Amino acid sequence: MISKQTLIKVIGIATILVFVWLVFDPTSSELRTKHKETLLKKRIEQGVEKIKEIDKEIQR
């Protein structure tokens, strides 16, 4: 089974990659900054929810 620490690292790296992709992706240059922030917040919230779900499974 994957350790919780490894999982948190993977999700953290994924979040950073998503942020970099949103900021530097040339196809998204027409998107407004607020829209980028909204997308990033949604992805971070999804990651946090995933961590909470996995924490619950680990505690069982």
mmCIF file of C-alpha atoms in Angstrom:
data_model
loop_
_atom_site.group_PDB
_atom_site.id
_atom_site.type_symbol
_atom_site.label_atom_id
_atom_site.label_comp_id
_atom_site.label_asym_id
_atom_site.label_seq_id
_atom_site.Cartn_x
_atom_site.Cartn_y
_atom_site.Cartn_z
ATOM 1 C CA MET A 1 0.000 0.000 0.000
ATOM 2 C CA ILE A 2 1.174 3.532 -0.755
ATOM 3 C CA SER A 3 2.272 5.459 2.323
ATOM 4 C CA LYS A 4 0.413 8.622 3.264
ATOM 5 C CA GLN A 5 3.588 10.709 3.048
ATOM 6 C CA THR A 6 4.277 9.535 -0.514
ATOM 7 C CA LEU A 7 0.698 10.269 -1.496
ATOM 8 C CA ILE A 8 0.866 13.802 -0.085
ATOM 9 C CA LYS A 9 4.119 14.403 -1.993
ATOM 10 C CA VAL A 10 2.566 13.164 -5.246
ATOM 11 C CA ILE A 11 -0.510 15.368 -4.815
ATOM 12 C CA GLY A 12 1.714 18.344 -3.925
ATOM 13 C CA ILE A 13 3.836 17.857 -7.028
ATOM 14 C CA ALA A 14 0.704 17.455 -9.151
ATOM 15 C CA THR A 15 -0.688 20.706 -7.737
ATOM 16 C CA ILE A 16 2.533 22.546 -8.543
ATOM 17 C CA LEU A 17 2.533 21.120 -12.077
ATOM 18 C CA VAL A 18 -1.083 22.200 -12.578
ATOM 19 C CA PHE A 19 -0.214 25.706 -11.350
ATOM 20 C CA VAL A 20 2.770 25.918 -13.700
ATOM 21 C CA TRP A 21 0.624 24.605 -16.565
ATOM 22 C CA LEU A 22 -2.109 27.176 -15.880
ATOM 23 C CA VAL A 23 0.373 30.047 -15.687
ATOM 24 C CA PHE A 24 2.657 29.166 -18.598
ATOM 25 C CA ASP A 25 0.374 27.279 -21.009
ATOM 26 C CA PRO A 26 0.203 29.464 -24.155
ATOM 27 C CA THR A 27 -3.245 28.159 -25.122
ATOM 28 C CA SER A 28 -4.723 29.469 -21.853
ATOM 29 C CA SER A 29 -3.335 32.986 -22.310
ATOM 30 C CA GLU A 30 -6.802 34.248 -23.250
ATOM 31 C CA LEU A 31 -8.179 33.090 -19.915
ATOM 32 C CA ARG A 32 -8.502 35.721 -17.236
ATOM 33 C CA THR A 33 -6.474 35.554 -14.046
ATOM 34 C CA LYS A 34 -9.593 35.049 -11.936
ATOM 35 C CA HIS A 35 -10.598 32.075 -14.051
ATOM 36 C CA LYS A 36 -7.133 30.563 -13.556
ATOM 37 C CA GLU A 37 -7.379 31.127 -9.815
ATOM 38 C CA THR A 38 -10.808 29.486 -9.760
ATOM 39 C CA LEU A 39 -9.527 26.444 -11.639
ATOM 40 C CA LEU A 40 -6.527 26.185 -9.335
ATOM 41 C CA LYS A 41 -8.693 26.475 -6.204
ATOM 42 C CA LYS A 42 -11.012 23.737 -7.509
ATOM 43 C CA ARG A 43 -8.067 21.423 -8.220
ATOM 44 C CA ILE A 44 -6.540 22.096 -4.797
ATOM 45 C CA GLU A 45 -9.906 21.414 -3.130
ATOM 46 C CA GLN A 46 -10.184 18.146 -5.064
ATOM 47 C CA GLY A 47 -6.698 17.190 -3.884
ATOM 48 C CA VAL A 48 -7.584 18.018 -0.275
ATOM 49 C CA GLU A 49 -10.781 15.957 -0.536
ATOM 50 C CA LYS A 50 -8.763 13.031 -1.932
ATOM 51 C CA ILE A 51 -6.306 13.267 0.976
ATOM 52 C CA LYS A 52 -9.199 13.299 3.470
ATOM 53 C CA GLU A 53 -10.783 10.238 1.823
ATOM 54 C CA ILE A 54 -7.478 8.363 1.895
ATOM 55 C CA ASP A 55 -6.883 9.376 5.520
ATOM 56 C CA LYS A 56 -10.271 7.874 6.414
ATOM 57 C CA GLU A 57 -9.379 4.650 4.588
ATOM 58 C CA ILE A 58 -5.995 4.480 6.345
ATOM 59 C CA GLN A 59 -7.624 4.978 9.766
ATOM 60 C CA ARG A 60 -10.051 2.096 9.210
#
